[in-house]
Coordinates of C-alpha atoms in Angstrom, one line a residue:
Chain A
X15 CA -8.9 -5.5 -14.7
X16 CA -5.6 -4.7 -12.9
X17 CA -3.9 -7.1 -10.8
X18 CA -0.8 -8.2 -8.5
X19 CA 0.6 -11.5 -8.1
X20 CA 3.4 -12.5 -5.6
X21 CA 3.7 -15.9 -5.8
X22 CA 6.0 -16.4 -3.1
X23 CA 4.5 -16.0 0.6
X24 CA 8.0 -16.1 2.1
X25 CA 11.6 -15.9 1.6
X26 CA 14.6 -17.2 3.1
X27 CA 18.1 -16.1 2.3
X28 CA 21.0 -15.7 4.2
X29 CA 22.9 -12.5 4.9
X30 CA 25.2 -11.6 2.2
X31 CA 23.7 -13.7 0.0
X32 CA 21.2 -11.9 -2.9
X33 CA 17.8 -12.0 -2.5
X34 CA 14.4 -11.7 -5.1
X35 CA 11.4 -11.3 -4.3
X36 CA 9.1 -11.9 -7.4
X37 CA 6.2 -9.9 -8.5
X38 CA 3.7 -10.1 -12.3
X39 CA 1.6 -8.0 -13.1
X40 CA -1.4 -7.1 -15.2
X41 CA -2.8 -4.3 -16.8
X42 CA -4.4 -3.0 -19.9
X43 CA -2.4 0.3 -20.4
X44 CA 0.7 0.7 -19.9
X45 CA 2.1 -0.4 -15.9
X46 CA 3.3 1.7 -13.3
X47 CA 4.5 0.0 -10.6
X48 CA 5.6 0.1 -7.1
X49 CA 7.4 -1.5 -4.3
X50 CA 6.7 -0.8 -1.2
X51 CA 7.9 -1.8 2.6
X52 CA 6.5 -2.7 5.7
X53 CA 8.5 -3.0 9.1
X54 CA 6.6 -4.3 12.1
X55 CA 3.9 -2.9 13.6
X56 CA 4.8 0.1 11.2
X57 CA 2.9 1.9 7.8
X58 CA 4.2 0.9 4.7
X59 CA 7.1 2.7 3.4
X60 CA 7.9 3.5 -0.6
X61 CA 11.1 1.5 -1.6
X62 CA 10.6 2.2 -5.5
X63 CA 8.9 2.4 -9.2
X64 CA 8.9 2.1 -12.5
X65 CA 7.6 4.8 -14.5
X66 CA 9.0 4.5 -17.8
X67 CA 13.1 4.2 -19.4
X68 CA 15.4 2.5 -18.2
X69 CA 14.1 -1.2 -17.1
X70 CA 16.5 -1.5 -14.4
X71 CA 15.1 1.3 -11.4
X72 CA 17.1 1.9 -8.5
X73 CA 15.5 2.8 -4.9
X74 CA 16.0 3.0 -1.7
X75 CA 18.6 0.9 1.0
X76 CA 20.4 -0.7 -2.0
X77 CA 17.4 -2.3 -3.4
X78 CA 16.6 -2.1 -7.5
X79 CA 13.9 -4.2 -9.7
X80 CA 13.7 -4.8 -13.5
X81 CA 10.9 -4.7 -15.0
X82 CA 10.3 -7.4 -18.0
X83 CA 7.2 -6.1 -20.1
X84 CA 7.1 -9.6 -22.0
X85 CA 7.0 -11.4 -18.7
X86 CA 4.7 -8.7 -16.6
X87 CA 7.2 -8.9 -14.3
X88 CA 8.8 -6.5 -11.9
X89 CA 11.2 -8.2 -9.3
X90 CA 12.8 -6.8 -6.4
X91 CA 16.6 -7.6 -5.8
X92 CA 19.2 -7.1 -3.7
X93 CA 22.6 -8.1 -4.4
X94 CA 23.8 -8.6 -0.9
X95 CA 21.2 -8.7 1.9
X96 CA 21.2 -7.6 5.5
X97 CA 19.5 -8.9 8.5
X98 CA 17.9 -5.7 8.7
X99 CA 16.2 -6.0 5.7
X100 CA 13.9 -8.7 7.0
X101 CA 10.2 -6.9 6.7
X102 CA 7.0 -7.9 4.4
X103 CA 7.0 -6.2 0.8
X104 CA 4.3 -5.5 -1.4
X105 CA 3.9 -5.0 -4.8
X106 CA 1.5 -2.7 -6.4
X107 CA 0.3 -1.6 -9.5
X108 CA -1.5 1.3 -11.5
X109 CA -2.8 1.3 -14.8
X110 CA -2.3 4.0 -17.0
X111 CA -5.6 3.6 -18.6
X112 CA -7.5 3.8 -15.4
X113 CA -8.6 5.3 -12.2
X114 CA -6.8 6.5 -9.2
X115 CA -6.7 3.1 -7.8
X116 CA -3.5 1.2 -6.6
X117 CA -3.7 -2.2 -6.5
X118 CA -1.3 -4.1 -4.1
X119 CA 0.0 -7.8 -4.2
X120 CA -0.6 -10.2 -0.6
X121 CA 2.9 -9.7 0.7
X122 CA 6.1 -11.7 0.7
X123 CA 7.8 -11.6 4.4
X124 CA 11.5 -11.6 3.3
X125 CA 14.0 -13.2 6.2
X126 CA 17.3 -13.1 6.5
X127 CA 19.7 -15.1 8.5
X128 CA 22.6 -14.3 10.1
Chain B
X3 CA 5.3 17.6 8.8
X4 CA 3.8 15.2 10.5
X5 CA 3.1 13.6 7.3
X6 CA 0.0 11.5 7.5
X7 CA -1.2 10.4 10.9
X8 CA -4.0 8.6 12.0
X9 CA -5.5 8.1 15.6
X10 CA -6.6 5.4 17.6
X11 CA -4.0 3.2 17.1
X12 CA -5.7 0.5 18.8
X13 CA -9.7 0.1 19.5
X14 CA -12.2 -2.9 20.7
X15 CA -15.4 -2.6 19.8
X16 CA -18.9 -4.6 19.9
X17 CA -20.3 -6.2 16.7
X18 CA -22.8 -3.2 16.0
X19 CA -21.0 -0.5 16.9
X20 CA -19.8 2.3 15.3
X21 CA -16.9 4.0 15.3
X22 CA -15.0 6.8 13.0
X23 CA -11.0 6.5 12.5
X24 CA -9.0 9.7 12.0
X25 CA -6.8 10.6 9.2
X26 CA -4.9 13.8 8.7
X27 CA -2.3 15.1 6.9
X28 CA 0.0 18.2 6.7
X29 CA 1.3 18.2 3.4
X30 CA -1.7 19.7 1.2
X31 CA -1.7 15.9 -0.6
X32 CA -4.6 15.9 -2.9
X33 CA -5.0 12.3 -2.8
X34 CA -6.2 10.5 0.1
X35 CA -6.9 6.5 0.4
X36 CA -7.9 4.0 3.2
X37 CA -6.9 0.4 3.1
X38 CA -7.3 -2.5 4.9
X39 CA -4.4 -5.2 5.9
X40 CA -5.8 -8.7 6.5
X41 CA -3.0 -11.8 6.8
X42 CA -2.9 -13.5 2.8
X43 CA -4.9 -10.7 1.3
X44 CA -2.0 -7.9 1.5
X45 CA -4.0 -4.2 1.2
X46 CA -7.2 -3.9 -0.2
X47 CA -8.4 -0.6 -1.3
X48 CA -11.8 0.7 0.6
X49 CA -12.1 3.9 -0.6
X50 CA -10.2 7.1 -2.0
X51 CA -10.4 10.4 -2.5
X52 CA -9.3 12.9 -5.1
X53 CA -9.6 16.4 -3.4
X54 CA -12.0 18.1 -1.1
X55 CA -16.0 16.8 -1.1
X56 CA -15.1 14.1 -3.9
X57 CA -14.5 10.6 -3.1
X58 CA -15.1 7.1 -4.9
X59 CA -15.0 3.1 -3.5
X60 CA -12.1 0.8 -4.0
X61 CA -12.5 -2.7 -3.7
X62 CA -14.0 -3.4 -0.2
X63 CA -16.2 -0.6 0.1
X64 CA -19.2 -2.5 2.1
X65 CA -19.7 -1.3 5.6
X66 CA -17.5 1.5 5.7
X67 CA -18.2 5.3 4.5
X68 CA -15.9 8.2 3.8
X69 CA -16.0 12.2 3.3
X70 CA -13.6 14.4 2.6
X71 CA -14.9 17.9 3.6
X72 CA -11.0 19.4 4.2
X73 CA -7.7 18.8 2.4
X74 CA -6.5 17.7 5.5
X75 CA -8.5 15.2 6.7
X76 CA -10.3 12.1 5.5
X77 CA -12.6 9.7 8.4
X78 CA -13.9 6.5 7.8
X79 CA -16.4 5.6 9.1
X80 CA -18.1 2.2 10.7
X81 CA -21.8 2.6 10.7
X82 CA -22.2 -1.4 12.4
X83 CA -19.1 -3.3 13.3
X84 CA -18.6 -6.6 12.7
X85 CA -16.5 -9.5 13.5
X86 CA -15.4 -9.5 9.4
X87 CA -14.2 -5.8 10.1
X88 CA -11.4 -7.0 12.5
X89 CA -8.0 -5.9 10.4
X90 CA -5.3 -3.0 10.5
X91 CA -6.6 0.2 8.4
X92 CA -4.4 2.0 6.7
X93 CA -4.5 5.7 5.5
X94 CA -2.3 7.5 3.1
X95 CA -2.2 9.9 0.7
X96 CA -0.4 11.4 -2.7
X97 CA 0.7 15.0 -3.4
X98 CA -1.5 15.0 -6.5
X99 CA -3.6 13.4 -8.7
X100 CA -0.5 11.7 -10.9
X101 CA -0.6 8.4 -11.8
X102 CA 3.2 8.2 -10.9
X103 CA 2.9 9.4 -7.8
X104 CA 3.8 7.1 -4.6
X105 CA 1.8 6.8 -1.3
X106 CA 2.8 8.1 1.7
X107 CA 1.5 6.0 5.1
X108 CA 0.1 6.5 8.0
X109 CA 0.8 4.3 11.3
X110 CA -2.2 2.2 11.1
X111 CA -4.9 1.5 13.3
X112 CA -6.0 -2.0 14.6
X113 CA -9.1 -2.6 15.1
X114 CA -10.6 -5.8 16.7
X115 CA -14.7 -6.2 17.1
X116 CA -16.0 -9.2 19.2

């Protein structure tokens, strides 16, 4: 069965600083996976994925993960990070060996400090 | 485009109850999925559908029912609310039936029942 882990529930960093938010997966075929955004009292919004190629993705607002297929990983960085960038991101992952189904991660709330 | 939208926004209801939220969208998205956001669980998949009169249960289907008799729209339904229902819902939807494709949101609607 597919599933999301984001270990962390929150992360602190200052502005300027980089940030990671961590995120492993598993899956039986091969992953495609997802980040996704969610300002408050807003829908989620896509940030970014991973398809295939090139480990490193780029996305949206400055934001890029790398995916590690021997460590089912797929972090999201940033290498300098705004206040405006404080929100809850998910995680989410599809199997390419299964249904239609997206599975999502519980969250990390990302703050950063001026 | 209004891209996907989804009304009430808010709604109260009475353990027992029952109650349909809206989903539409303007972009001829074959792909159409409602979640629900609870605090530590992130989004859980209720149900999904993959075009016109087909749909198929996610992980939380229990209480909750779906058709999908247009492109455009996609209700789910609460045949007898309960307190355990109380969470944001989500609706969103994919231009096809891809894999690879991301999700685009709707505004969510939160729903309480006493």
């Amino acid at each position: 069965a597919q599933s999301v882990a984001q270990p962390e529930d929150q992360v602190n960093v200052a502005e300027g600083n980089p940030l990671t938010v961590k995120c492993t997966y598993s899956v039986s075929g091969n992953p495609y996976l997802f980040w996704y955004v969610q300002y408050p009292n807003r829908g989620l919004q896509f940030l970014l994925k991973y398809i295939t190629g090139d480990n490193l993705v780029k996305g949206s607002y400055g934001f890029e993960a790398e995916f590690n297929k021997s460590q089912t990983s797929f972090h999201l960085k940033k290498p300098s990070a705004l206040v405006s960038d404080s929100a809850l991101y998910f995680c989410a992952v599809r199997d390419s060996r299964g249904t239609y189904k997206y599975i999502f991660g519980t969250g990390t709330r990302l703050k950063v400090l001026a | 485009n209004a891209g996907v939208t989804q009304t009430p926004k808010f709604q109260v209801l009475k353990t027992g109850q029952s109650m349909t939220l809206q989903c539409a969208q303007d972009m001829n998205h074959e792909y159409m999925s409602w979640y629900r956001q609870d605090p530590g669980m992130g989004l859980r998949l209720i149900h999904y559908s993959v075009g016109a009169g087909i749909t198929d249960q996610g992980e939380v289907p229990n209480g909750y029912n779906v058709s999908r008799s247009t492109t455009e729209d996609f209700p789910l339904r609460l045949l007898s609310a309960a307190p355990s229902q109380t969470s944001v819902y989500f609706c969103a939807s994919s231009p096809r039936l891809e894999l690879t494709d991301t999700q685009y949101f709707g505004p969510g609607t939160r729903l309480t029942v006493l």
